[in-house]
Short mmCIF file of C-alpha atoms in Angstrom, two decimals:
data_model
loop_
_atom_site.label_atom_id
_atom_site.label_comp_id
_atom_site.label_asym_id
_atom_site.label_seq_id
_atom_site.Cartn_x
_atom_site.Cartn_y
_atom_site.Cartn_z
CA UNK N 1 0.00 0.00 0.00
CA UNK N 2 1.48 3.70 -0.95
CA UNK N 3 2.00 5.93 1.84
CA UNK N 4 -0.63 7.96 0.52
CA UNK N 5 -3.99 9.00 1.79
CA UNK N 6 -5.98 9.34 -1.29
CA UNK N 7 -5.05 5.70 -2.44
CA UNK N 8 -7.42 4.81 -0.29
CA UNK N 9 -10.22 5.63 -2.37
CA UNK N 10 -9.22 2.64 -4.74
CA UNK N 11 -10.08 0.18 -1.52
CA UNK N 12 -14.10 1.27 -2.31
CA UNK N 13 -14.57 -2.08 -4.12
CA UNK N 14 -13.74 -4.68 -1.62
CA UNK N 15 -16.39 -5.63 0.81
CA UNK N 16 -17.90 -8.90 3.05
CA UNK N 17 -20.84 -9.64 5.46
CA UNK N 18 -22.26 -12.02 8.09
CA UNK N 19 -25.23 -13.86 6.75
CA UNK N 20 -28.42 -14.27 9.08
CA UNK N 21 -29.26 -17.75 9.76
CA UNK N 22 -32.95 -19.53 10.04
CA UNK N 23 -34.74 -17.29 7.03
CA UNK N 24 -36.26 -18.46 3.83
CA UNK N 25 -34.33 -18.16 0.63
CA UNK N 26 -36.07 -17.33 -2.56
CA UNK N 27 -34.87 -15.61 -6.14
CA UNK N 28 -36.19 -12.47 -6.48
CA UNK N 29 -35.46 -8.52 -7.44
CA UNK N 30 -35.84 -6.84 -4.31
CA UNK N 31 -36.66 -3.55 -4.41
CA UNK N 32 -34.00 -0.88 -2.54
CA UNK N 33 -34.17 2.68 -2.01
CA UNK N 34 -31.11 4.04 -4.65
CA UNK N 35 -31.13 7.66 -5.22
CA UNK N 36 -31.17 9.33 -8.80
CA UNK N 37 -29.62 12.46 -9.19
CA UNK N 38 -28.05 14.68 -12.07
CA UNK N 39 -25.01 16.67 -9.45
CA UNK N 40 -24.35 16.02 -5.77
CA UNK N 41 -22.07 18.09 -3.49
CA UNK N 42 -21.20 18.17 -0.04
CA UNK N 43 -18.34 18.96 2.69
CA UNK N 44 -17.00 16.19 4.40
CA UNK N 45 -14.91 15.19 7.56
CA UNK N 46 -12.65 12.08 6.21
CA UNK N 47 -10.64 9.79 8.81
CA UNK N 48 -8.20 7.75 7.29
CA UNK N 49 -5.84 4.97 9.56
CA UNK N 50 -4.33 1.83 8.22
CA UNK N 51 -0.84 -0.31 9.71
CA UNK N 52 1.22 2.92 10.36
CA UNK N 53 -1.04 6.13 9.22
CA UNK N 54 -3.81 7.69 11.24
CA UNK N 55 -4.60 11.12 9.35
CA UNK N 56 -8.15 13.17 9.53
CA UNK N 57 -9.13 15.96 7.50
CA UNK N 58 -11.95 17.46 5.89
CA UNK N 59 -13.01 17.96 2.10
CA UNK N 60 -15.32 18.56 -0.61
CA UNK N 61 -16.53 16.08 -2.73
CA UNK N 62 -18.45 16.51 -5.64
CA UNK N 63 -20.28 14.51 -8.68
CA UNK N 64 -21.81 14.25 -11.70
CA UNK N 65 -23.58 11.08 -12.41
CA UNK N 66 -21.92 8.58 -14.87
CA UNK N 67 -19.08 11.07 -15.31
CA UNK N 68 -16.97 13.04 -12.47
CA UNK N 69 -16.15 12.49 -9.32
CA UNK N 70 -14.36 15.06 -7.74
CA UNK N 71 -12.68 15.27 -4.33
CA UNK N 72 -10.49 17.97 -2.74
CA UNK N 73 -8.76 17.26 0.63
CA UNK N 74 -7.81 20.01 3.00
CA UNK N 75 -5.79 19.61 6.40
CA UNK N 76 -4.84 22.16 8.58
CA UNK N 77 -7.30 24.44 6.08
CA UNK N 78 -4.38 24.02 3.59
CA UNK N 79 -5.92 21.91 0.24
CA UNK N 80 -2.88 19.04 0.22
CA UNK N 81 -4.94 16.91 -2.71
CA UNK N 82 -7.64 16.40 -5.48
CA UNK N 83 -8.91 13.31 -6.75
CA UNK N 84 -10.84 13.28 -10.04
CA UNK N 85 -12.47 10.10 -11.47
CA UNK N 86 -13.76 10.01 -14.75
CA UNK N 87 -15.83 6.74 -15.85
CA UNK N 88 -12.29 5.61 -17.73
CA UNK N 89 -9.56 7.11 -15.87
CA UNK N 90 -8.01 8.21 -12.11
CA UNK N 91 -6.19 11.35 -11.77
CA UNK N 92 -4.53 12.19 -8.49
CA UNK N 93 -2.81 15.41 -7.35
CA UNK N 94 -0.80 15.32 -4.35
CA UNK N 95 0.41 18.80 -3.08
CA UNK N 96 2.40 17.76 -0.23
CA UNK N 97 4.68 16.18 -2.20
CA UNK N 98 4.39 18.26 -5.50
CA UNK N 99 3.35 14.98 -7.72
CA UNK N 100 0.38 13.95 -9.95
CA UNK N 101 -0.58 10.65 -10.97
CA UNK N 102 -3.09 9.77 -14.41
CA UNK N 103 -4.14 6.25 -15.28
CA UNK N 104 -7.07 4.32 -16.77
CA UNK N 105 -8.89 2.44 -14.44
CA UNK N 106 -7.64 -0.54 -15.69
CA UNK N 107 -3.79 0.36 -15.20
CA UNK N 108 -4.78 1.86 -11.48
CA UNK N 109 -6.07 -1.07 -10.39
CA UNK N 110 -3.72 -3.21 -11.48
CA UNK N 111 -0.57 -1.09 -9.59
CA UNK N 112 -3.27 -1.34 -6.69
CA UNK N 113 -3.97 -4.68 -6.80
CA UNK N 114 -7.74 -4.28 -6.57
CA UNK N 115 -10.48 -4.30 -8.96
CA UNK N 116 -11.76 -1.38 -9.23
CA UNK N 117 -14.33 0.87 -11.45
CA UNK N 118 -16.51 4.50 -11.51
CA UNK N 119 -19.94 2.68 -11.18
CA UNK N 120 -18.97 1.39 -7.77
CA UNK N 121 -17.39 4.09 -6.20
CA UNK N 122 -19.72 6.56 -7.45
CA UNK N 123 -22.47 3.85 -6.03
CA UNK N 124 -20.84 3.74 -2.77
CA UNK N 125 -20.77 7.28 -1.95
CA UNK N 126 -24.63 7.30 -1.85
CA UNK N 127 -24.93 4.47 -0.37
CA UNK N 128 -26.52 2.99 -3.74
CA UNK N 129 -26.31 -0.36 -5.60
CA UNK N 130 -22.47 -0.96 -7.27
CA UNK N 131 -24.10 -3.87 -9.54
CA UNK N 132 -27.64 -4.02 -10.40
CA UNK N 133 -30.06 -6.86 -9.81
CA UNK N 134 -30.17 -10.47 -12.59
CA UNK N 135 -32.74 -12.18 -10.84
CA UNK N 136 -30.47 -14.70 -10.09
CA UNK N 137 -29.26 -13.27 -6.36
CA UNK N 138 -29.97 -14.94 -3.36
CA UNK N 139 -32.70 -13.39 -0.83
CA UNK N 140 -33.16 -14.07 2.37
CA UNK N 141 -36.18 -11.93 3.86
CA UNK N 142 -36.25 -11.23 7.67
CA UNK N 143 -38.31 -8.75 9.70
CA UNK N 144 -35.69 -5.65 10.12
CA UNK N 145 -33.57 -6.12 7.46
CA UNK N 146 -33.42 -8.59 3.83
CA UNK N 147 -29.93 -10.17 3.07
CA UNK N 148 -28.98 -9.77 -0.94
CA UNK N 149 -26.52 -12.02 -1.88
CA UNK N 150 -24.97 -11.91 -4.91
CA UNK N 151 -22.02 -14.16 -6.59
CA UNK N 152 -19.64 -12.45 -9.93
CA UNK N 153 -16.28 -13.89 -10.01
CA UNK N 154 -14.50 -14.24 -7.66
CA UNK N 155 -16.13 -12.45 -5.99
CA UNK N 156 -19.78 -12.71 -3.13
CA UNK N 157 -21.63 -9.48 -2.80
CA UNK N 158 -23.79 -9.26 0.51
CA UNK N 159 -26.28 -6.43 1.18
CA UNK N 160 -27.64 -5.91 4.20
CA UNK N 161 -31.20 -3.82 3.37
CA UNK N 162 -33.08 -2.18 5.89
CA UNK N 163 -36.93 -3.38 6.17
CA UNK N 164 -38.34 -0.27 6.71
CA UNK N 165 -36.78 2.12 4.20
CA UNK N 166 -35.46 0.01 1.72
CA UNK N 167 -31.74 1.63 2.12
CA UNK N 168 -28.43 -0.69 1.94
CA UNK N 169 -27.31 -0.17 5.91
CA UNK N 170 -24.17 -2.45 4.99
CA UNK N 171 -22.34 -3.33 1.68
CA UNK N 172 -19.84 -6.27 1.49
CA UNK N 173 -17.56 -7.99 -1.01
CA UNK N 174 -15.69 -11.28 -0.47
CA UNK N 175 -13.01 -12.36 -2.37
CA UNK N 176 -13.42 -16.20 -2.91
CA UNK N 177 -9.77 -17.73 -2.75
CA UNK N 178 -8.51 -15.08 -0.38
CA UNK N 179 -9.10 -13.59 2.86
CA UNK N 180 -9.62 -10.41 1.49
CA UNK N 181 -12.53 -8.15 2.55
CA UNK N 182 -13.95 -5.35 2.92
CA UNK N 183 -17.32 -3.72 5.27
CA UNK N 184 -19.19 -0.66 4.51
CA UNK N 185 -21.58 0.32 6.65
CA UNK N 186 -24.04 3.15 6.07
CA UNK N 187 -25.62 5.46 8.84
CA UNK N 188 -27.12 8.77 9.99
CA UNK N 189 -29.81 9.02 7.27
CA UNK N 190 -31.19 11.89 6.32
CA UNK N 191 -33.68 13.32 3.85
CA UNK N 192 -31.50 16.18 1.19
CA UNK N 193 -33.39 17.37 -1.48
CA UNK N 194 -36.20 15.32 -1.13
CA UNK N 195 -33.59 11.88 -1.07
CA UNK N 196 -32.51 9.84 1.41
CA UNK N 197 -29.07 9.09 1.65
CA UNK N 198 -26.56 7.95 4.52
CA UNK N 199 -24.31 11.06 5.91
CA UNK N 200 -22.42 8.89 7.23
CA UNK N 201 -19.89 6.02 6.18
CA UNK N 202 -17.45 3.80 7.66
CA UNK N 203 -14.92 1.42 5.62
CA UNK N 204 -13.10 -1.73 7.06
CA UNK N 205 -10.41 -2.81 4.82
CA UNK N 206 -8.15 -6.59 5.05
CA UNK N 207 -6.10 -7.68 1.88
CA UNK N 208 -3.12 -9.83 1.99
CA UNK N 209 -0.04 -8.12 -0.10
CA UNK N 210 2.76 -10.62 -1.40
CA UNK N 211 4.57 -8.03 -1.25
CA UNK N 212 4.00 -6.97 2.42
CA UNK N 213 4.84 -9.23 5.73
CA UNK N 214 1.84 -8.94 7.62
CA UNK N 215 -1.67 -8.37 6.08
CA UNK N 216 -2.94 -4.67 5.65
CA UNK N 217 -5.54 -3.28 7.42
CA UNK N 218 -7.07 -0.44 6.77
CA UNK N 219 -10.25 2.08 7.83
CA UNK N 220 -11.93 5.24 6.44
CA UNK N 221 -15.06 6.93 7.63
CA UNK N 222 -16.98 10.01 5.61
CA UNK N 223 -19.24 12.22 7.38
CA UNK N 224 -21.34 14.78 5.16
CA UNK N 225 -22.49 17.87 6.31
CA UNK N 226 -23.81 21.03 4.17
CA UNK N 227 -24.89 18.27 1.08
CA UNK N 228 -27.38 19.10 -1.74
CA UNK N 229 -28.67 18.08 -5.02
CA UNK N 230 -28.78 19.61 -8.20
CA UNK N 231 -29.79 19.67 -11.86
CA UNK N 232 -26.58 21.86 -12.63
CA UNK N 233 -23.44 21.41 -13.80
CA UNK N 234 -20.68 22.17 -10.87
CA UNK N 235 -17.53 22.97 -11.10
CA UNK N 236 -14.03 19.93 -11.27
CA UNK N 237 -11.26 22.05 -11.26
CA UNK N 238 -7.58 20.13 -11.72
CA UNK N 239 -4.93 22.45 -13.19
CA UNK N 240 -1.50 20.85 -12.61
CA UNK N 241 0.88 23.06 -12.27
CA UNK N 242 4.52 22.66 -14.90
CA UNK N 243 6.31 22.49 -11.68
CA UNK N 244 4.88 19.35 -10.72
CA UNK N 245 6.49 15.64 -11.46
CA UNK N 246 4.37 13.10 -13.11
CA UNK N 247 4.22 9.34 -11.73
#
């Protein structure tokens, strides 16, 4: 793993969750609560800690659905980064240490080691669906919350859905012939715009690195504040500067 803050945001992707026991199991669509939207914005307190980093700072993140994502970091009310995604590439800027970084998704995740992709991440920051529905998940139905279970890969998706308001409360991916995982689990709803969405979000991350001599493990937790929905265009800003060095 870099000693980097902002490569953290490729660790979106991996995710795993207990299954409850006793419940029937049918195949069916179940309906959950994803928002639609055009642009999303909102301020942000981000907590990053892993093996030998424990950094906190705040942000803005921004999006455009199916196109942009946009993140600026700030600590000590200096901006030290930006992210932008696009639906085919990554482009970091890191200001503390006067570098920027541009790949294609596919490139990214391979130095990463992790699958990656826009629909996901975008996905996860609302709290939405990454992959939609076949009709050929598992369900198992239970009075507080249904269990989603679906299998691509090597990969098992669980969703955890909430009974009540149809919103994913936790989103998890297990990778079959390894012990890597990662939990996401969603909280603090509240209504923006006329659209529920989780204002708050907390990452687990565990993935074994050849590489490495003990197994990294990693958290990072979002809190919104000052959000809101649009049908405008914002604003994705990243000028690099000649004086920075390419990676």
């Amino acid at each position: 793993m870099k000693n980097n803050i902002f490569f953290v945001f490729t660790l979106l992707v991996f995710l795993i969750s207990c299954k409850d026991k006793g419940q029937k199991s049918t195949k069916s669509l179940l309906k959950i609560n994803d928002v639609t939207f055009f642009s999303f914005a909102t301020k942000a307190k981000m907590h990053y800690k892993d093996n030998s980093q424990n950094v906190r700072c705040t942000g803005n993140i921004r999006m455009q659905k199916d196109s942009i994502i946009w993140i600026s970091a700030t600590y000590l009310g200096f901006e030290v980064g930006r992210i932008k995604l696009t639906t085919d590439s990554v482009y970091i800027l890191n200001k503390m240490k006067g570098e920027y970084i541009v790949r294609d998704f596919k490139q990214f995740g391979k130095q990463m080691n992790v699958s990656i992709d826009f629909t996901s991440i975008q996905a996860i920051f609302l709290g939405n669906q990454a992959l939609k529905q076949q009709g050929n998940e598992k369900l198992l139905k239970g009075k507080e919350f249904h269990l989603l279970t679906k299998e691509i890969a090597s990969f098992i998706l669980d969703y955890k859905v909430n009974t009540q308001n149809l919103k994913i409360e936790e989103f998890i991916i297990n990778e079959k012939e390894s012990n890597n995982k990662t939990t996401v689990n969603y909280g603090d709803f509240k209504e923006i715009d006329g659209k529920l969405i989780p204002t708050s979000t907390e990452i687990d991350v565990e993935y074994t690195d050849t590489t490495q001599t003990e197994p990294y493990k990693g958290n990072v937790s979002f809190n919104y504040s000052k959000s809101s929905f649009s049908n405008s265009t914002l604003n994705y800003p990243f000028h690099v500067s000649s004086r920075y060095t390419k990676k």
